[in-house]
Structures are given as structure tokens and as C-alpha cells.
Amino acid sequence: MNPCKSVLVVGGGTAGWLAAAYLQRTLGGDPARPVRIDLVESPEIGTIGVGEATVPTLRQMMSLLGIPEPLLFARAEATLKNGVRFVGWRQGGDAASDRYDHPFDPPLTLDGYSTMVHWLNLKQRGLLHAPYGDCGSVQTALMDAGLSPKLMNSPNYEAPLPYGYHLDATLLAGVLREVAVSRGVHHHAARVLRAHTGDEGITGVELADGRVLKADLYVDCTGFAGLLIDQALGVPWVPYDEHLLCDRAVACPVAHGDANPALRPYTTATAQAAGWRWEIDLQSRSGTGYVYASRHCSDDEAVATLQRSHGARQALAEPRLLRMKIGRRARSWEKNCLALGLASGFIEPLESTGIYLIEFALQQFLDYLPGDGPHAASQARYNAQVGDLYAELRDFIVMHYVLSMRRDTPFWREATAPERISPALADLLALWDEKLPHATDINRRMSLFGANNWFFILAGMNRLPRHGIAQARHLAPATSDRVLKHVARIRAAALAQSPSMADYARKQRAAAASVPLAAGLAT
């Protein structure tokens, strides 16, 4: 592969336009060594809009691209996300009896121990019965009250607490397209016929109008089709269906129940008979969907289940059926082709990792960017890191299922079977039967989810160390009680200071009127 003087992104959507905008921003900084970036997308292929929730890392990416944050509210329907609320995952109960939260704020360390230790110190002594989320997290209080993690005067992309977004991915792609094109990315609206190949990999991309586009680097953002990475270069797919059963989704936007809805600042993931159902509040509508296993639920059954969950809320479109291919490419970077988004891999969207995987791949690729010399070692390391991340995210999602006590349907009996568990996950669960998770337990340095994230799921599913924690012998209950009372005061202060999600969104939309997109393009 030659040093990168030109890039052709094949495919649009969030993956394609994020890649184009990011590469232009990071590779186009020296006018003396310009890098030409082209993007070709077919006007006939729509954007798959399943992934409408993100993790907190998108803030840094949007800031790097110089996009004023209010524009996400005005142009992409954004609301803010404090975390995920899981309903019915333990035993199939309702929100009152069977729910737990996975917030973004990490446990505090006070008096030498994390609040995880202080909580369990009191719990295993029988002195505390409340779930960890009600005692050790500030963000769960905001979730319950419908409040924003940002204050009214918080600067762009800054807040007292970490946060993600709920947004319309199609509209986000439009914002990214405008940013990229305004900065010099060349946009081609044309249908791709085929890719030409040679010893170096891709040698050109042939369009329906007869043109052949060429570049040093080709970025495959053609979705599950993998037009370059699969159809042209033949890189095999590594399936994860032995671990994760869900392979279909049905999505449908619905109207809010009233004219002035109290927007929920969290994603809801409700367990169902053959999978799980999501709800995400945008400003003008709610995004809903059902992720399910086709061997345990027909498409018609899935649509009916989703429609029943809407109650009296009006559907704003016909239900859209999606086939999901769970797994990853054996190599995401092959010769002079980099696969991103669905072309690279896919993990079901239970923890909103889709856009993050694009961010991660782009940032890692920049670190291993080929120069004038050989780059086989860099390419191998990049592919190993991407493969490790997919495996780690797979195991994190699998844990949500295998810890469940549900055995009430064929799906749940199969999803909780021991054979779903990889050896790496089995080792972690065995370790955490003896102790609480710690950062040193996670081997990979580029982990998205740290020990606290694994703990939120373990604690929520009542999977705690079998014989308690040894630290309790050396930690006075009064100390732990004092710490959790301190956290309670922080929770109360956050409730007093934080605006409602609806009020904050309205303020940001109004602010966007005086902040044109061009204001962020000079950076």
C-alpha cells in the first residue's frame, strides 16, 4: 500500500460520512501535502437507522470535527443519555419489580475504597437492601427524575457527568456530509457496479455511469454487503451466532403520548419472549424496536409484539424489518482496503456500540497509518486490536443474557445455556464469583467498558461474590454508611441543579439558531 495521498470512501450513511469527515480533519492538515478524499454513495440505498443511541465517546469526535453541540439538537433530534435501563432481564418481571440501570458515571472512591465496596460491605451484613444504583450512582437519580446530565450553562461537550446521545442517525449523517463537503470532500452520487482488484488489493471502483474512481486507500462502508472487503477481496466473516442468538430487528418510530412529553434521558431495554425491545426518546418522537432471534420468533410475531408495546401512541411509519449479521471480518484492514461499520462487523445494539466501533477503527487506523516503508506488522496489530474489541463487546453483551434467571421461553433457555459463554467470559465470571471487578481484571488496554460497567450488570442481575468480599473484614460499617450518605447528598445536589431533559433540549435548539454550522468549520 502506498502512502496515503488519496482516499475513496465507498458508501455513505453514518459510517461513510463520519469516515470522510474524520479523515479530512486528520489527514488534511498540511496544505503542502494535500490528501484528496472522495465519497461515492448510491442515491438508491438508504441509511439503516437502528443505532439511534451512543456511548459518551461521540462527544469527543463531534468536538474534534468542530460541530457546535447545539446543532445536534437542532439538526439531528438529539437528546442526552445518562445510561441504559434494563427491564425484565432477571426473571421477566415489570419495571416495578425487575429493573436495573447501567449509568455512565463511574463509582467514586472514598475512604480508600470504591462505592461498590462500601455498598456491598453494608449489603452482605444485612444493613442495606437498596440496589447499588440507588446508592452509589448520581446518574440514576437523574434517570428517575427525567433530568439532563448537562447544566443549562455547561459548555459544548462538557458536563459534570459523562453522557451519550439519542439521535436520528440519518439526520446525523446529513450533518456530517455537510461538514465533510464544506471542507473539500468530493461527493459522488452514483451506483457502484464493482471493484477492480490487483496484487495491491483494490485498483479502482467502477460506477454505473462508466467512471472508474481510484485512490491509495479504499474505505468500505457498504454495510453487510461488504462490496470491497468481501465481494472483491474475499475476507471471511467470523460469525458470533453460537454466542448471540438475535439475528433480526423490527423498528418503528412512534409519536410521543402528549404534546409536551417528559423526555426520558436514558435508553430502555425491555426483555421479551424471544429477545429484547428498545425505546429511545428523541425530541419529536420515540424510536422503538424489537431485536429477536428468528428461530424463536417469526417476523409477524415480532411486528405484533412491537405494535402492542406502543399502546395508544401513533406509529409514524410502517414497521421496518432488518436482518442482522452478528460477528466480524477476520481482518478489517486487508491490503489497501479498510472496512468500517457493518462491513467490518456488528454486535447487537444492546449497549449502543455501533457508532463507537466506527470511531475506534478510525482512531486506531490513524495510529497505524502506513508510511513509506513496510506496514505488515502495523496492519496485523490493527486487525488484532479490532478483533479483540469485538470479542470483548460480544462477551459483555452475552453476560446480560447468561446471568438471567429466565427459563420461561425456548429463547431464554437457549440464550442462558453454558455454551453461549466463551472461555474468556467464563474466566471473568469465575473470578468475579470471588471478588468485585477491578480495572486490572480487564486485559485489553483499549476496552470501552471498564470494571465498573461490568459491575453494574453483575450487581443488577444479582451476581455478586458468593462468599462476600474480604475487604468487609477491614471496613467498619459506619465508614461505609458515611460514604453512601455523602453520595446521597451529591445525588440531591444534582437533582436540585439539573434541568429537565425537555427544557435542556429546547434551550439547545434555540441556541442553534445563532450558531450556524459554518461556525465550527474554521477549526
Short mmCIF file of C-alpha atoms in Angstrom, two decimals:
data_model
loop_
_atom_site.label_atom_id
_atom_site.label_comp_id
_atom_site.label_asym_id
_atom_site.label_seq_id
_atom_site.Cartn_x
_atom_site.Cartn_y
_atom_site.Cartn_z
CA MET A 1 0.00 0.00 0.00
CA ASN A 2 1.31 3.45 -0.97
CA PRO A 3 1.50 6.38 1.46
CA CYS A 4 -1.99 7.81 1.75
CA LYS A 5 -2.35 10.67 -0.76
CA SER A 6 -5.93 9.86 -1.76
CA VAL A 7 -8.86 8.12 -0.10
CA LEU A 8 -12.07 6.78 -1.61
CA VAL A 9 -14.91 6.08 0.82
CA VAL A 10 -17.45 3.73 -0.74
CA GLY A 11 -20.84 4.08 0.91
CA GLY A 12 -22.46 6.89 2.84
CA GLY A 13 -24.59 6.83 5.98
CA THR A 14 -23.11 7.45 9.40
CA ALA A 15 -20.10 5.21 8.77
CA GLY A 16 -19.17 6.71 5.42
CA TRP A 17 -19.63 10.36 6.28
CA LEU A 18 -18.02 10.03 9.69
CA ALA A 19 -15.02 8.43 7.98
CA ALA A 20 -14.84 11.14 5.33
CA ALA A 21 -15.14 13.99 7.85
CA TYR A 22 -12.63 12.45 10.26
CA LEU A 23 -10.03 11.60 7.63
CA GLN A 24 -10.32 15.04 6.09
CA ARG A 25 -9.84 16.58 9.54
CA THR A 26 -6.84 14.44 10.48
CA LEU A 27 -5.09 13.91 7.14
CA GLY A 28 -5.80 17.30 5.59
CA GLY A 29 -3.86 19.48 7.99
CA ASP A 30 -0.83 20.25 5.77
CA PRO A 31 -1.64 22.24 2.61
CA ALA A 32 1.80 21.32 1.26
CA ARG A 33 0.80 17.64 1.27
CA PRO A 34 -2.89 17.60 0.38
CA VAL A 35 -4.88 14.37 0.67
CA ARG A 36 -7.81 14.06 -1.70
CA ILE A 37 -10.86 12.40 -0.19
CA ASP A 38 -13.80 11.21 -2.30
CA LEU A 39 -17.01 9.56 -1.20
CA VAL A 40 -19.34 7.69 -3.53
CA GLU A 41 -22.78 6.58 -2.43
CA SER A 42 -25.78 5.30 -4.27
CA PRO A 43 -28.85 7.52 -4.03
CA GLU A 44 -30.87 4.30 -4.15
CA ILE A 45 -29.57 2.88 -0.85
CA GLY A 46 -30.95 4.29 2.39
CA THR A 47 -29.27 4.58 5.75
CA ILE A 48 -30.03 1.85 8.29
CA GLY A 49 -31.42 3.78 11.24
CA VAL A 50 -31.32 1.20 14.05
CA GLY A 51 -28.46 2.69 16.08
CA GLU A 52 -30.01 5.85 17.47
CA ALA A 53 -28.18 5.73 20.83
CA THR A 54 -24.50 6.29 21.53
CA VAL A 55 -21.92 5.96 24.27
CA PRO A 56 -20.09 9.05 25.63
CA THR A 57 -17.14 8.88 23.21
CA LEU A 58 -19.11 10.56 20.42
CA ARG A 59 -18.76 13.88 22.26
CA GLN A 60 -15.01 13.94 21.65
CA MET A 61 -15.48 13.01 17.99
CA MET A 62 -18.04 15.76 17.36
CA SER A 63 -15.82 18.27 19.16
CA LEU A 64 -12.82 17.27 17.04
CA LEU A 65 -14.88 17.79 13.90
CA GLY A 66 -15.81 21.29 15.08
CA ILE A 67 -19.56 20.73 15.10
CA PRO A 68 -21.25 23.08 17.59
CA GLU A 69 -23.19 20.90 20.00
CA PRO A 70 -26.49 22.84 19.77
CA LEU A 71 -26.68 21.82 16.11
CA LEU A 72 -27.06 18.18 17.11
CA PHE A 73 -30.25 19.20 18.89
CA ALA A 74 -31.50 21.37 16.05
CA ARG A 75 -30.44 19.17 13.14
CA ALA A 76 -30.33 15.57 14.45
CA GLU A 77 -33.17 15.47 17.02
CA ALA A 78 -30.65 14.90 19.82
CA THR A 79 -31.47 14.28 23.45
CA LEU A 80 -28.98 13.25 26.12
CA LYS A 81 -28.48 9.79 27.55
CA ASN A 82 -27.49 9.04 31.16
CA GLY A 83 -27.34 5.29 30.59
CA VAL A 84 -29.49 2.23 29.92
CA ARG A 85 -32.43 0.97 31.98
CA PHE A 86 -32.98 -2.80 31.80
CA VAL A 87 -36.45 -4.16 32.49
CA GLY A 88 -37.42 -7.81 32.84
CA TRP A 89 -33.96 -9.27 32.43
CA ARG A 90 -33.68 -11.03 35.78
CA GLN A 91 -36.93 -13.00 35.90
CA GLY A 92 -39.26 -11.44 33.34
CA GLY A 93 -40.97 -9.02 35.72
CA ASP A 94 -42.20 -5.50 35.09
CA ALA A 95 -40.48 -2.15 35.64
CA ALA A 96 -41.62 -2.03 39.26
CA SER A 97 -40.25 -5.43 40.26
CA ASP A 98 -37.48 -6.29 37.79
CA ARG A 99 -35.27 -3.47 36.62
CA TYR A 100 -31.74 -2.18 36.99
CA ASP A 101 -29.67 0.62 35.48
CA HIS A 102 -26.35 0.86 33.70
CA PRO A 103 -25.40 4.54 34.11
CA PHE A 104 -22.32 6.18 32.65
CA ASP A 105 -20.91 7.69 35.87
CA PRO A 106 -18.17 5.54 37.42
CA PRO A 107 -18.20 4.67 41.13
CA LEU A 108 -16.48 7.18 43.38
CA THR A 109 -13.51 6.18 45.53
CA LEU A 110 -13.91 7.43 49.11
CA ASP A 111 -12.11 6.43 52.31
CA GLY A 112 -9.82 4.19 50.31
CA TYR A 113 -12.50 2.07 48.64
CA SER A 114 -14.89 2.44 45.76
CA THR A 115 -18.57 2.88 46.47
CA MET A 116 -19.01 -0.64 45.05
CA VAL A 117 -17.11 -1.98 48.07
CA HIS A 118 -18.91 0.27 50.54
CA TRP A 119 -22.31 -0.79 49.17
CA LEU A 120 -21.51 -4.49 49.32
CA ASN A 121 -19.94 -4.12 52.76
CA LEU A 122 -23.32 -2.99 54.09
CA LYS A 123 -25.38 -5.31 51.90
CA GLN A 124 -23.60 -8.51 52.93
CA ARG A 125 -24.01 -7.52 56.60
CA GLY A 126 -27.77 -7.15 56.07
CA LEU A 127 -27.60 -3.41 56.81
CA LEU A 128 -28.65 -2.27 53.35
CA HIS A 129 -31.19 -3.65 50.89
CA ALA A 130 -31.38 -0.94 48.23
CA PRO A 131 -29.83 -1.72 44.83
CA TYR A 132 -26.46 -0.21 44.06
CA GLY A 133 -27.92 2.17 41.50
CA ASP A 134 -29.99 3.87 44.20
CA CYS A 135 -26.97 4.33 46.48
CA GLY A 136 -23.76 4.56 44.52
CA SER A 137 -24.61 6.38 41.30
CA VAL A 138 -25.54 10.03 40.77
CA GLN A 139 -26.79 9.48 37.25
CA THR A 140 -29.52 7.02 38.20
CA ALA A 141 -31.17 9.81 40.20
CA LEU A 142 -31.27 11.91 37.02
CA MET A 143 -32.72 8.98 35.11
CA ASP A 144 -35.56 8.61 37.61
CA ALA A 145 -36.32 12.33 37.54
CA GLY A 146 -36.06 12.82 33.76
CA LEU A 147 -33.16 15.25 34.12
CA SER A 148 -30.29 16.22 31.86
CA PRO A 149 -26.68 15.30 32.73
CA LYS A 150 -25.72 18.78 31.47
CA LEU A 151 -26.49 22.02 33.28
CA MET A 152 -28.05 24.92 31.42
CA ASN A 153 -24.69 26.73 31.34
CA SER A 154 -22.49 23.72 30.53
CA PRO A 155 -20.08 24.45 27.64
CA ASN A 156 -20.15 22.47 24.41
CA TYR A 157 -19.38 18.80 25.02
CA GLU A 158 -18.70 19.34 28.74
CA ALA A 159 -20.79 18.34 31.74
CA PRO A 160 -20.48 17.34 35.40
CA LEU A 161 -21.27 13.76 34.32
CA PRO A 162 -20.49 11.64 31.26
CA TYR A 163 -23.29 11.36 28.71
CA GLY A 164 -24.19 9.89 25.36
CA TYR A 165 -26.82 10.88 22.83
CA HIS A 166 -30.11 9.71 21.43
CA LEU A 167 -30.32 10.97 17.88
CA ASP A 168 -31.61 10.33 14.40
CA ALA A 169 -28.71 8.60 12.69
CA THR A 170 -29.92 9.57 9.22
CA LEU A 171 -30.01 13.24 10.18
CA LEU A 172 -26.59 12.92 11.84
CA ALA A 173 -25.21 11.54 8.57
CA GLY A 174 -26.60 14.62 6.84
CA VAL A 175 -24.77 16.95 9.25
CA LEU A 176 -21.55 15.00 8.75
CA ARG A 177 -22.00 15.16 4.98
CA GLU A 178 -22.36 18.93 5.12
CA VAL A 179 -19.24 19.22 7.27
CA ALA A 180 -17.19 16.95 5.02
CA VAL A 181 -18.22 18.53 1.72
CA SER A 182 -17.70 22.05 3.05
CA ARG A 183 -14.13 21.08 3.91
CA GLY A 184 -13.31 19.70 0.50
CA VAL A 185 -14.52 16.10 0.40
CA HIS A 186 -15.67 15.24 -3.13
CA HIS A 187 -19.16 13.71 -3.17
CA HIS A 188 -20.30 11.37 -5.95
CA ALA A 189 -23.94 10.26 -6.04
CA ALA A 190 -23.64 7.19 -8.24
CA ARG A 191 -24.27 3.48 -8.16
CA VAL A 192 -21.20 1.27 -7.72
CA LEU A 193 -21.05 -1.67 -10.11
CA ARG A 194 -17.92 -3.47 -9.00
CA ALA A 195 -14.45 -3.14 -7.58
CA HIS A 196 -11.36 -3.92 -9.64
CA THR A 197 -8.55 -5.79 -7.91
CA GLY A 198 -4.84 -6.48 -8.31
CA ASP A 199 -1.84 -7.56 -6.26
CA GLU A 200 -2.09 -4.47 -4.02
CA GLY A 201 -5.80 -5.00 -3.34
CA ILE A 202 -8.40 -2.67 -4.83
CA THR A 203 -7.25 -0.90 -8.00
CA GLY A 204 -10.42 1.02 -8.78
CA VAL A 205 -14.16 1.26 -8.24
CA GLU A 206 -16.34 1.18 -11.34
CA LEU A 207 -19.53 3.25 -11.35
CA ALA A 208 -22.71 2.76 -13.33
CA ASP A 209 -22.00 5.93 -15.34
CA GLY A 210 -18.78 4.39 -16.68
CA ARG A 211 -16.29 6.21 -14.46
CA VAL A 212 -13.63 4.34 -12.50
CA LEU A 213 -12.55 6.05 -9.28
CA LYS A 214 -9.05 5.32 -7.96
CA ALA A 215 -7.27 6.01 -4.67
CA ASP A 216 -4.41 4.87 -2.45
CA LEU A 217 -6.81 3.83 0.34
CA TYR A 218 -10.32 2.45 -0.12
CA VAL A 219 -12.75 2.56 2.82
CA ASP A 220 -15.59 0.04 2.63
CA CYS A 221 -18.75 1.45 4.22
CA THR A 222 -21.16 -0.63 2.13
CA GLY A 223 -22.83 -2.35 5.08
CA PHE A 224 -23.30 -6.08 5.41
CA ALA A 225 -22.81 -6.43 1.63
CA GLY A 226 -19.08 -5.72 2.05
CA LEU A 227 -18.68 -4.77 -1.59
CA LEU A 228 -14.91 -4.29 -1.28
CA ILE A 229 -13.78 -6.26 1.76
CA ASP A 230 -15.93 -9.31 0.99
CA GLN A 231 -17.07 -9.39 -2.62
CA ALA A 232 -13.78 -8.08 -4.05
CA LEU A 233 -11.13 -9.20 -1.55
CA GLY A 234 -12.87 -12.24 -0.08
CA VAL A 235 -12.07 -11.61 3.59
CA PRO A 236 -14.12 -14.19 5.51
CA TRP A 237 -16.73 -13.45 8.15
CA VAL A 238 -16.32 -14.70 11.73
CA PRO A 239 -19.84 -15.41 12.98
CA TYR A 240 -20.90 -14.98 16.61
CA ASP A 241 -24.19 -16.85 16.34
CA GLU A 242 -23.02 -19.56 18.71
CA HIS A 243 -22.85 -16.88 21.42
CA LEU A 244 -25.60 -14.40 20.47
CA LEU A 245 -28.92 -15.68 19.12
CA CYS A 246 -30.65 -12.49 17.93
CA ASP A 247 -30.39 -12.02 14.17
CA ARG A 248 -33.36 -9.81 13.26
CA ALA A 249 -34.84 -6.49 14.28
CA VAL A 250 -38.01 -4.57 13.55
CA ALA A 251 -38.01 -0.81 14.07
CA CYS A 252 -40.81 1.75 14.11
CA PRO A 253 -40.94 5.43 15.16
CA VAL A 254 -43.94 6.48 17.24
CA ALA A 255 -45.38 9.80 18.33
CA HIS A 256 -44.99 10.95 21.91
CA GLY A 257 -48.01 10.39 24.10
CA ASP A 258 -48.68 14.11 24.61
CA ALA A 259 -47.75 17.49 23.15
CA ASN A 260 -45.17 18.29 25.86
CA PRO A 261 -43.56 14.98 26.71
CA ALA A 262 -41.16 14.50 29.61
CA LEU A 263 -38.27 13.12 27.58
CA ARG A 264 -36.58 10.11 29.15
CA PRO A 265 -32.82 10.73 29.39
CA TYR A 266 -31.98 7.03 29.10
CA THR A 267 -32.43 4.10 26.75
CA THR A 268 -34.91 1.45 27.84
CA ALA A 269 -34.12 -2.19 27.03
CA THR A 270 -37.03 -4.47 27.95
CA ALA A 271 -36.59 -8.24 27.77
CA GLN A 272 -39.13 -10.06 25.58
CA ALA A 273 -40.01 -13.68 24.91
CA ALA A 274 -37.51 -14.00 22.05
CA GLY A 275 -35.12 -11.09 22.57
CA TRP A 276 -35.47 -7.52 23.80
CA ARG A 277 -37.19 -4.28 22.90
CA TRP A 278 -35.73 -0.77 22.89
CA GLU A 279 -37.28 2.66 23.41
CA ILE A 280 -35.41 5.91 22.83
CA ASP A 281 -36.91 9.38 23.22
CA LEU A 282 -35.95 11.91 20.56
CA GLN A 283 -37.39 15.41 20.69
CA SER A 284 -40.29 14.88 18.29
CA ARG A 285 -40.82 11.13 18.53
CA SER A 286 -39.70 7.91 20.15
CA GLY A 287 -37.61 5.31 18.40
CA THR A 288 -38.77 1.78 19.16
CA GLY A 289 -37.67 -1.63 18.04
CA TYR A 290 -37.57 -5.34 18.83
CA VAL A 291 -34.33 -7.32 18.47
CA TYR A 292 -35.15 -11.02 18.23
CA ALA A 293 -33.99 -14.49 17.25
CA SER A 294 -35.67 -15.62 14.04
CA ARG A 295 -35.61 -19.27 15.06
CA HIS A 296 -37.75 -18.42 18.08
CA CYS A 297 -39.98 -15.68 16.66
CA SER A 298 -41.45 -15.01 13.23
CA ASP A 299 -41.33 -11.58 11.63
CA ASP A 300 -45.11 -11.26 12.01
CA GLU A 301 -44.91 -12.12 15.71
CA ALA A 302 -42.15 -9.57 16.22
CA VAL A 303 -44.11 -6.82 14.49
CA ALA A 304 -47.20 -7.64 16.56
CA THR A 305 -45.18 -7.59 19.80
CA LEU A 306 -43.69 -4.21 18.95
CA GLN A 307 -47.06 -2.74 17.96
CA ARG A 308 -48.67 -3.91 21.22
CA SER A 309 -45.94 -2.10 23.17
CA HIS A 310 -46.95 1.18 21.50
CA GLY A 311 -50.34 1.22 23.21
CA ALA A 312 -52.25 4.29 22.10
CA ARG A 313 -49.20 6.01 20.60
CA GLN A 314 -49.42 6.59 16.87
CA ALA A 315 -46.94 4.86 14.58
CA LEU A 316 -45.23 7.37 12.29
CA ALA A 317 -44.10 4.84 9.68
CA GLU A 318 -44.57 1.24 8.71
CA PRO A 319 -42.53 -1.23 10.77
CA ARG A 320 -39.17 -1.83 9.12
CA LEU A 321 -37.67 -5.32 9.19
CA LEU A 322 -33.89 -5.66 9.37
CA ARG A 323 -31.67 -8.70 9.06
CA MET A 324 -28.64 -8.59 11.34
CA LYS A 325 -25.36 -10.37 10.68
CA ILE A 326 -23.70 -10.81 14.07
CA GLY A 327 -19.93 -11.18 14.01
CA ARG A 328 -16.92 -9.53 12.38
CA ARG A 329 -14.50 -9.73 9.50
CA ALA A 330 -11.45 -11.90 10.07
CA ARG A 331 -9.46 -8.83 9.01
CA SER A 332 -10.93 -5.34 8.82
CA TRP A 333 -7.84 -3.92 7.12
CA GLU A 334 -6.90 -6.00 4.07
CA LYS A 335 -4.22 -4.75 1.69
CA ASN A 336 -5.33 -1.20 0.77
CA CYS A 337 -8.92 -1.58 1.98
CA LEU A 338 -10.28 -0.58 5.39
CA ALA A 339 -13.75 -1.87 6.35
CA LEU A 340 -15.86 0.23 8.72
CA GLY A 341 -19.32 -0.07 10.24
CA LEU A 342 -21.41 -3.05 9.21
CA ALA A 343 -18.85 -4.04 6.57
CA SER A 344 -16.40 -4.65 9.42
CA GLY A 345 -18.70 -6.27 11.97
CA PHE A 346 -21.80 -5.93 14.10
CA ILE A 347 -22.79 -6.60 17.69
CA GLU A 348 -26.47 -6.33 18.56
CA PRO A 349 -27.22 -2.79 19.79
CA LEU A 350 -28.00 -3.61 23.43
CA GLU A 351 -25.24 -1.28 24.69
CA SER A 352 -25.25 1.19 21.77
CA THR A 353 -21.78 0.33 20.44
CA GLY A 354 -22.36 0.70 16.68
CA ILE A 355 -21.08 4.24 16.16
CA TYR A 356 -18.34 3.73 18.74
CA LEU A 357 -16.86 0.87 16.69
CA ILE A 358 -16.52 3.26 13.74
CA GLU A 359 -14.83 5.85 15.95
CA PHE A 360 -12.44 3.28 17.39
CA ALA A 361 -11.48 1.88 14.00
CA LEU A 362 -10.74 5.32 12.56
CA GLN A 363 -8.68 6.43 15.54
CA GLN A 364 -6.67 3.21 15.57
CA PHE A 365 -6.09 3.35 11.84
CA LEU A 366 -4.66 6.84 12.19
CA ASP A 367 -2.16 5.47 14.71
CA TYR A 368 -1.09 2.71 12.29
CA LEU A 369 -1.23 4.88 9.17
CA PRO A 370 1.14 3.46 6.52
CA GLY A 371 4.21 5.47 5.61
CA ASP A 372 6.90 4.89 3.02
CA GLY A 373 8.12 1.57 4.41
CA PRO A 374 6.60 -1.84 5.15
CA HIS A 375 3.48 -1.92 7.31
CA ALA A 376 2.65 -5.62 7.66
CA ALA A 377 3.28 -5.58 11.41
CA SER A 378 1.12 -2.48 11.85
CA GLN A 379 -1.67 -3.99 9.81
CA ALA A 380 -1.55 -7.24 11.81
CA ARG A 381 -1.63 -5.37 15.11
CA TYR A 382 -4.53 -3.20 13.98
CA ASN A 383 -6.55 -6.25 12.94
CA ALA A 384 -5.74 -7.98 16.23
CA GLN A 385 -6.91 -4.98 18.25
CA VAL A 386 -10.16 -4.68 16.30
CA GLY A 387 -10.76 -8.41 16.69
CA ASP A 388 -10.08 -8.22 20.42
CA LEU A 389 -12.53 -5.36 20.83
CA TYR A 390 -15.30 -7.21 19.01
CA ALA A 391 -14.69 -10.29 21.16
CA GLU A 392 -14.79 -8.21 24.33
CA LEU A 393 -18.02 -6.46 23.34
CA ARG A 394 -19.53 -9.81 22.38
CA ASP A 395 -18.74 -11.20 25.82
CA PHE A 396 -20.11 -8.09 27.53
CA ILE A 397 -23.43 -8.48 25.69
CA VAL A 398 -23.53 -12.24 26.28
CA MET A 399 -23.20 -11.61 30.03
CA HIS A 400 -26.50 -9.72 30.01
CA TYR A 401 -28.23 -12.89 28.86
CA VAL A 402 -26.42 -15.69 30.68
CA LEU A 403 -26.83 -14.11 34.12
CA SER A 404 -30.62 -14.11 33.74
CA MET A 405 -32.76 -16.46 35.79
CA ARG A 406 -35.33 -16.58 32.98
CA ARG A 407 -36.12 -20.01 31.60
CA ASP A 408 -39.73 -19.29 30.64
CA THR A 409 -39.38 -19.47 26.85
CA PRO A 410 -37.29 -21.56 24.43
CA PHE A 411 -35.26 -18.45 23.59
CA TRP A 412 -34.27 -17.79 27.20
CA ARG A 413 -33.45 -21.43 27.83
CA GLU A 414 -31.11 -21.35 24.85
CA ALA A 415 -29.72 -17.86 25.47
CA THR A 416 -28.71 -18.73 29.06
CA ALA A 417 -27.10 -22.08 28.21
CA PRO A 418 -23.45 -22.51 29.29
CA GLU A 419 -22.30 -23.00 25.70
CA ARG A 420 -23.06 -19.32 25.00
CA ILE A 421 -20.14 -18.39 27.28
CA SER A 422 -16.66 -18.01 25.76
CA PRO A 423 -13.62 -19.23 27.73
CA ALA A 424 -12.60 -15.61 28.36
CA LEU A 425 -16.01 -14.73 29.80
CA ALA A 426 -16.05 -17.93 31.86
CA ASP A 427 -12.73 -16.94 33.43
CA LEU A 428 -14.02 -13.48 34.31
CA LEU A 429 -17.24 -14.80 35.83
CA ALA A 430 -15.29 -17.31 37.91
CA LEU A 431 -13.01 -14.52 39.12
CA TRP A 432 -15.96 -12.26 39.96
CA ASP A 433 -17.59 -15.03 41.95
CA GLU A 434 -14.72 -14.41 44.37
CA LYS A 435 -14.24 -10.62 44.17
CA LEU A 436 -15.62 -7.41 42.73
CA PRO A 437 -14.45 -6.35 39.26
CA HIS A 438 -11.32 -4.21 39.08
CA ALA A 439 -9.59 -2.45 36.19
CA THR A 440 -6.71 -4.93 36.32
CA ASP A 441 -9.15 -7.78 35.60
CA ILE A 442 -9.71 -6.43 32.07
CA ASN A 443 -6.75 -7.44 29.96
CA ARG A 444 -7.32 -5.29 26.90
CA ARG A 445 -5.96 -1.77 27.02
CA MET A 446 -8.49 -0.32 24.59
CA SER A 447 -11.59 -1.50 26.43
CA LEU A 448 -14.77 0.52 26.00
CA PHE A 449 -16.33 -0.96 29.12
CA GLY A 450 -14.30 -0.87 32.30
CA ALA A 451 -14.69 -2.80 35.53
CA ASN A 452 -17.47 -0.51 36.73
CA ASN A 453 -19.55 -1.23 33.61
CA TRP A 454 -19.27 -4.97 34.15
CA PHE A 455 -20.13 -4.40 37.82
CA PHE A 456 -23.36 -2.55 37.00
CA ILE A 457 -24.59 -5.57 35.06
CA LEU A 458 -23.39 -8.09 37.67
CA ALA A 459 -24.99 -6.14 40.54
CA GLY A 460 -28.17 -5.51 38.57
CA MET A 461 -28.52 -9.22 37.86
CA ASN A 462 -27.70 -10.14 41.50
CA ARG A 463 -24.49 -11.93 40.53
CA LEU A 464 -22.24 -10.97 43.44
CA PRO A 465 -19.26 -12.73 45.06
CA ARG A 466 -20.59 -15.96 46.53
CA HIS A 467 -18.94 -15.56 49.92
CA GLY A 468 -18.91 -11.78 50.16
CA ILE A 469 -15.84 -9.60 49.88
CA ALA A 470 -12.78 -9.89 52.09
CA GLN A 471 -12.49 -6.12 52.42
CA ALA A 472 -15.55 -6.15 54.67
CA ARG A 473 -13.43 -7.59 57.48
CA HIS A 474 -11.35 -4.43 57.47
CA LEU A 475 -14.00 -1.82 56.76
CA ALA A 476 -16.23 -0.55 59.54
CA PRO A 477 -19.94 -0.39 58.63
CA ALA A 478 -20.05 3.17 59.96
CA THR A 479 -17.45 4.20 57.39
CA SER A 480 -19.41 2.74 54.51
CA ASP A 481 -22.62 4.26 55.83
CA ARG A 482 -20.97 7.68 55.98
CA VAL A 483 -19.68 7.32 52.41
CA LEU A 484 -23.07 6.38 50.99
CA LYS A 485 -24.70 9.27 52.85
CA HIS A 486 -22.16 11.54 51.19
CA VAL A 487 -23.16 10.12 47.80
CA ALA A 488 -26.81 10.72 48.71
CA ARG A 489 -26.02 14.40 49.25
CA ILE A 490 -24.34 14.58 45.85
CA ARG A 491 -27.42 12.96 44.29
CA ALA A 492 -29.65 15.53 45.98
CA ALA A 493 -27.47 18.40 44.74
CA ALA A 494 -27.57 17.03 41.19
CA LEU A 495 -31.36 16.81 41.33
CA ALA A 496 -31.57 20.42 42.51
CA GLN A 497 -29.27 21.79 39.81
CA SER A 498 -30.11 19.77 36.71
CA PRO A 499 -32.76 20.89 34.20
CA SER A 500 -35.32 18.56 32.73
CA MET A 501 -34.27 16.85 29.53
CA ALA A 502 -37.10 18.57 27.65
CA ASP A 503 -36.11 22.03 28.91
CA TYR A 504 -32.46 21.50 28.08
CA ALA A 505 -33.27 20.31 24.55
CA ARG A 506 -35.45 23.36 23.94
CA LYS A 507 -32.66 25.67 25.10
CA GLN A 508 -30.15 23.99 22.79
CA ARG A 509 -32.46 24.19 19.79
CA ALA A 510 -32.92 27.90 20.43
CA ALA A 511 -29.16 28.40 20.81
CA ALA A 512 -28.55 26.69 17.47
CA ALA A 513 -30.36 29.48 15.63
CA SER A 514 -27.41 31.78 16.33
CA VAL A 515 -24.71 29.14 15.74
CA PRO A 516 -24.56 28.20 12.04
CA LEU A 517 -22.75 25.02 11.11
CA ALA A 518 -20.09 27.09 9.38
CA ALA A 519 -19.09 28.48 12.79
CA GLY A 520 -17.47 25.19 13.61
CA LEU A 521 -15.73 24.69 10.29
CA ALA A 522 -12.80 27.01 10.85
CA THR A 523 -11.25 24.79 13.49
#
